[in-house]
Amino acid sequence: MSRKIGDVILDLQNISLRFGGVKALTDISFDIREHEVRAIIGPNGAGKSSMLNVINGVYHPQEGKIFYRGEERRKMEPHMAASTGIARTFQNIALFKGMSVLDNIMTGRNLKMKTNILLQALWLGPAQKEEIEHRRKVEEIIDFLEIQHIRKTPVGRLPYGLQKRVDLGRALAMEPQILLLDEPMAGMNVEEKQDMCRFILDVNDQFGTTIVLIEHDMGVVMDISDRVVVLDYGKKIGDGVPDEVRSNPEVIKAYLGAGH
Amino acid sequence: MIYRENGQFKTTYAADQQIFTIAQDKWFVLGLIAFAFIGVPMLADEYMFRAILIPFLILSLAALGVNLLVGYCGQITLGAGAFMAIGAYAAYNFMIRVDGVPLVAALLLGGATTAALGIIFGIPSLRVRGLYLAVATLAAQFFCDWAFLRLGWFTNYSPSGSVSISNLSAFGWAIDSPVEKYLFCLLFLVAFAFFAKNLTRASIGRQWMAIRDMDVAAEVIGIRPMWAKLSAFAVSSFFIGVAGALWGFVHLGSWEPAAFSVDRSFQLLFMVIIGGLGSIMGSFFGAAFIVIMPIFLNQALPALGSLFGIAISTAGVAHAEFIIFGSLIVFFLIVEPHGLARLWAIAKEKLRLWPFPH
Amino acid sequence: MGFFVETLIGGLMAGMLYSLVALGFVLIFKASGVFNFAQGAMVLFAALAMARFSEWANIALGGDSLFLANLIAFLGAGVVMFIVAWIIERLVLRNLVNQEGATLLMATLGIAYVLEGVGQTIFGGQIYTIDVGMPKDPVIMFESLFEGGIMINKEDFIAALIAAVLVGVLTLFFQKTPTGRALRAVADDHQAAQSIGIPLNRTWVIVWCVAGIVALVAGIIWGSKLGVQFSLATVALRALPVVILGGLTSVPGAIIGGLIIGVGEKLSEVYLGPYVGGGIEIWFAYALALVFLLFRPQGLFGEKIINRV
Ligand SMILES: Nc1ncnc2c1ncn2[C@@H]1O[C@H](COP(=O)(O)OP(=O)(O)OP(=O)(O)O)[C@@H](O)[C@H]1O
Ligand SMILES: [Mg+2]
């Protein structure tokens, strides 16, 4: 990999998150550098998804600070995080199941569409022009993910692996700076995993998108990530390049203990 | 081999984003509209216009509005009747209080007022969802029932509580015969159906559907739930308000608050569910079903009774109507929860393959 | 002061009746996830059955014992409500498992229409009376405490008492009996309950039947007060704010919500009504429920709704 890894883009400091009595995250700090592939790993229930939810504003941590491009971030709602360029895919597919593949991905362009509702009602010049312009962009993504043949299919009818791909497509349509991927390869067969890896690396390569990846498949993680952070029971127990993490005794213990 | 999309290749995105991507669909609907404007006035009699066609057109418009909110944005409402009332009374007040306001302007202002109030009544949707929201919208219904009954200002202190509008005319066109009323309503419906179709295939429509299907994911990709939901309430209320104003002005002529009771709200919800949630076409199907069914039962039941030598009283017919109507609703929900629009889609699918099903 | 307390007590008693109808909603919602709009129609149906059975039994018994006639009528109406529950489960619920909330809600509206139609076809569509010997005269109490004492309607008082007892019995039934526990298990998780061998269909019949009995009692109380007529079906609409206030899944919520709404309605009507032309109680109850909702979207005692992604 010959990408140039840049400065710290997102810096999380002492994040703690509780749900009633459940401590989902305890005093976690790590940073994410521009253009890198940053993996978060850990046993089930370790707090990985919660971490992503904190980053894109779905959960609000009780303690801790988040710096985005050097500036401290206020408490924010998910849609604000989205407008600062943070996109996300979901562990349990969260597609808009009543809509076609095309419409799902088009929805990802929403933040970039500006014509007002009146023009849309009349389907007048600017509204139509905008629609076509974004359609072009979306078609590029469809080509990139090799899902041309299903673009008009309602997503509910697609097999699991393709749904995951559409989920990625929808996030890509936002042209994000940081892309959070929550177990994008869970439940896939080897071939599908290879495809997905290729897409992720291509996105990272071609668009320079910073990627935060949660994944259980260690082989994949060690292969494609630049740095790895390890969580266990809501605490950080390891952080570093794959080789470092692999030889970290605490990490080994957590994984053996959890039966992996 | 008549209904085919084979060979109809789209060479531009614009072509692929047409309302009807299949030419036959387009001609069918254009033909239907032409028939509605030219053929129907020649064929239908006065009873048809008064009892069936005009109510059908206006309720279709209201059902379209309800469908935008419930079917497309997933926000259930039991207050649609109240929104019709707001439209009717607002338009009435613009008519009598503002000198020389044209009819069409009053109707649209009625819609605009409803839209504004729709936003206010939509605020609970930001906090609550599903059944809780349904009940919150009932609050709007009961509040409006009360306000139009008790607060004299709205009815211009008419002693009987009923208000009336006469001598309708628009752009120098006196709308008094049933045919003219029918055409006037038809114009509104066609225009609004066109707007509805455009909205639902544009960015705002996708935002509504995204909120409906998976609100957390929608927010994560940058949709503001407040904007999406309240805009759905506003647009939907606008449609319903205009329909209410037409109902009062054109269909009833004079009316009391009871014309827009909670029963009307339920009826509108039935229309979109039976017709098909999230389908423009479904709104029409549902409205047709609900308008025609009671009339049909009213005619058919006594006839059926006399066939077997049983005289069915008027009350008996009314009760039987209840039973049959209720059973049909349940039957539909069980057999085809996606409504008549789905049946229509399936039929078209079949036709597309005919005569060579694979 | 005396007047205020009088209004307050009147409100509490009316509230108890709301609790009763609300309880019917909650039971069904807990066990089958159905928001039962037909609850009001069930009240009407049960009251019609009760009124006519009692009338017929009275004639058959030669007018000797009103008590016996009422007892027979009560049992008869109970059986009728059981049959209704069974038919609803058979024909409707069973075919609609796993449908969305809106669909189920619509289905219960359909059921409501059918019940209203069938009820009036079988039992007639006039106004009937139920006479279970409720005393109609008011009593004056607490004369030593307040000047002029407090006037309490005996009928309301007894009605409130009956409602309270029924609510208590049902709570015990749910907490202590095996059937009650099975019902709660079903409410918590349909699949899990099924997998440990609780028959879903039977529990639904039971719940709808219990809700039917609750409707019967509510119907008797209301019917003896106001006469049995079509408008009874609308009591459901008046009890809805109660359910929302209390939380759809909470029995104590239904009770406390009922009391709050009852009191709120009476006080608003007496102290606020005159200024705005009266008749505000129906929407006031809804407005009250809405205000609560804005602060606690799941109702007072409802389970918190959490989104996970
Ligand atoms: N919305 C919520 N409400 C209550 N508890 C929650 C919520 N979200 C997460 N938790 C709790 O926080 C802890 C961490 O959950 P999280 O989903 O982040 O784990 P994870 O590492 O993603 O696990 P998995 O590998 O199973 O996806 C768990 O104990 C979970 O029960
Ligand atoms: Mg997770």
mmCIF file of N, CA and C and ligand atoms in Angstrom, chain A residues 48-50 91 182-183 214, ligand 2:
data_model
loop_
_atom_site.group_PDB
_atom_site.id
_atom_site.type_symbol
_atom_site.label_atom_id
_atom_site.label_comp_id
_atom_site.label_asym_id
_atom_site.label_seq_id
_atom_site.Cartn_x
_atom_site.Cartn_y
_atom_site.Cartn_z
ATOM 1 N N LYS A 48 -17.817 -2.048 20.335
ATOM 2 C CA LYS A 48 -17.345 -1.561 19.038
ATOM 3 C C LYS A 48 -18.414 -0.733 18.331
ATOM 4 N N SER A 49 -19.602 -1.316 18.232
ATOM 5 C CA SER A 49 -20.673 -0.569 17.553
ATOM 6 C C SER A 49 -20.993 0.713 18.304
ATOM 7 N N SER A 50 -20.961 0.635 19.621
ATOM 8 C CA SER A 50 -21.231 1.834 20.412
ATOM 9 C C SER A 50 -20.221 2.916 20.080
ATOM 10 N N GLN A 91 -24.266 -2.770 11.127
ATOM 11 C CA GLN A 91 -24.032 -4.170 11.420
ATOM 12 C C GLN A 91 -25.219 -5.014 10.975
ATOM 13 N N ASP A 182 -19.405 -1.059 9.920
ATOM 14 C CA ASP A 182 -19.672 -1.954 11.042
ATOM 15 C C ASP A 182 -19.880 -3.381 10.534
ATOM 16 N N GLU A 183 -18.838 -4.184 10.662
ATOM 17 C CA GLU A 183 -18.854 -5.580 10.216
ATOM 18 C C GLU A 183 -19.388 -5.735 8.789
ATOM 19 N N ILE A 214 -14.953 -2.193 11.632
ATOM 20 C CA ILE A 214 -15.119 -3.211 12.669
ATOM 21 C C ILE A 214 -15.185 -4.546 11.950
HETATM 22 MG MG MG D 2 -21.630 -4.449 17.066
#
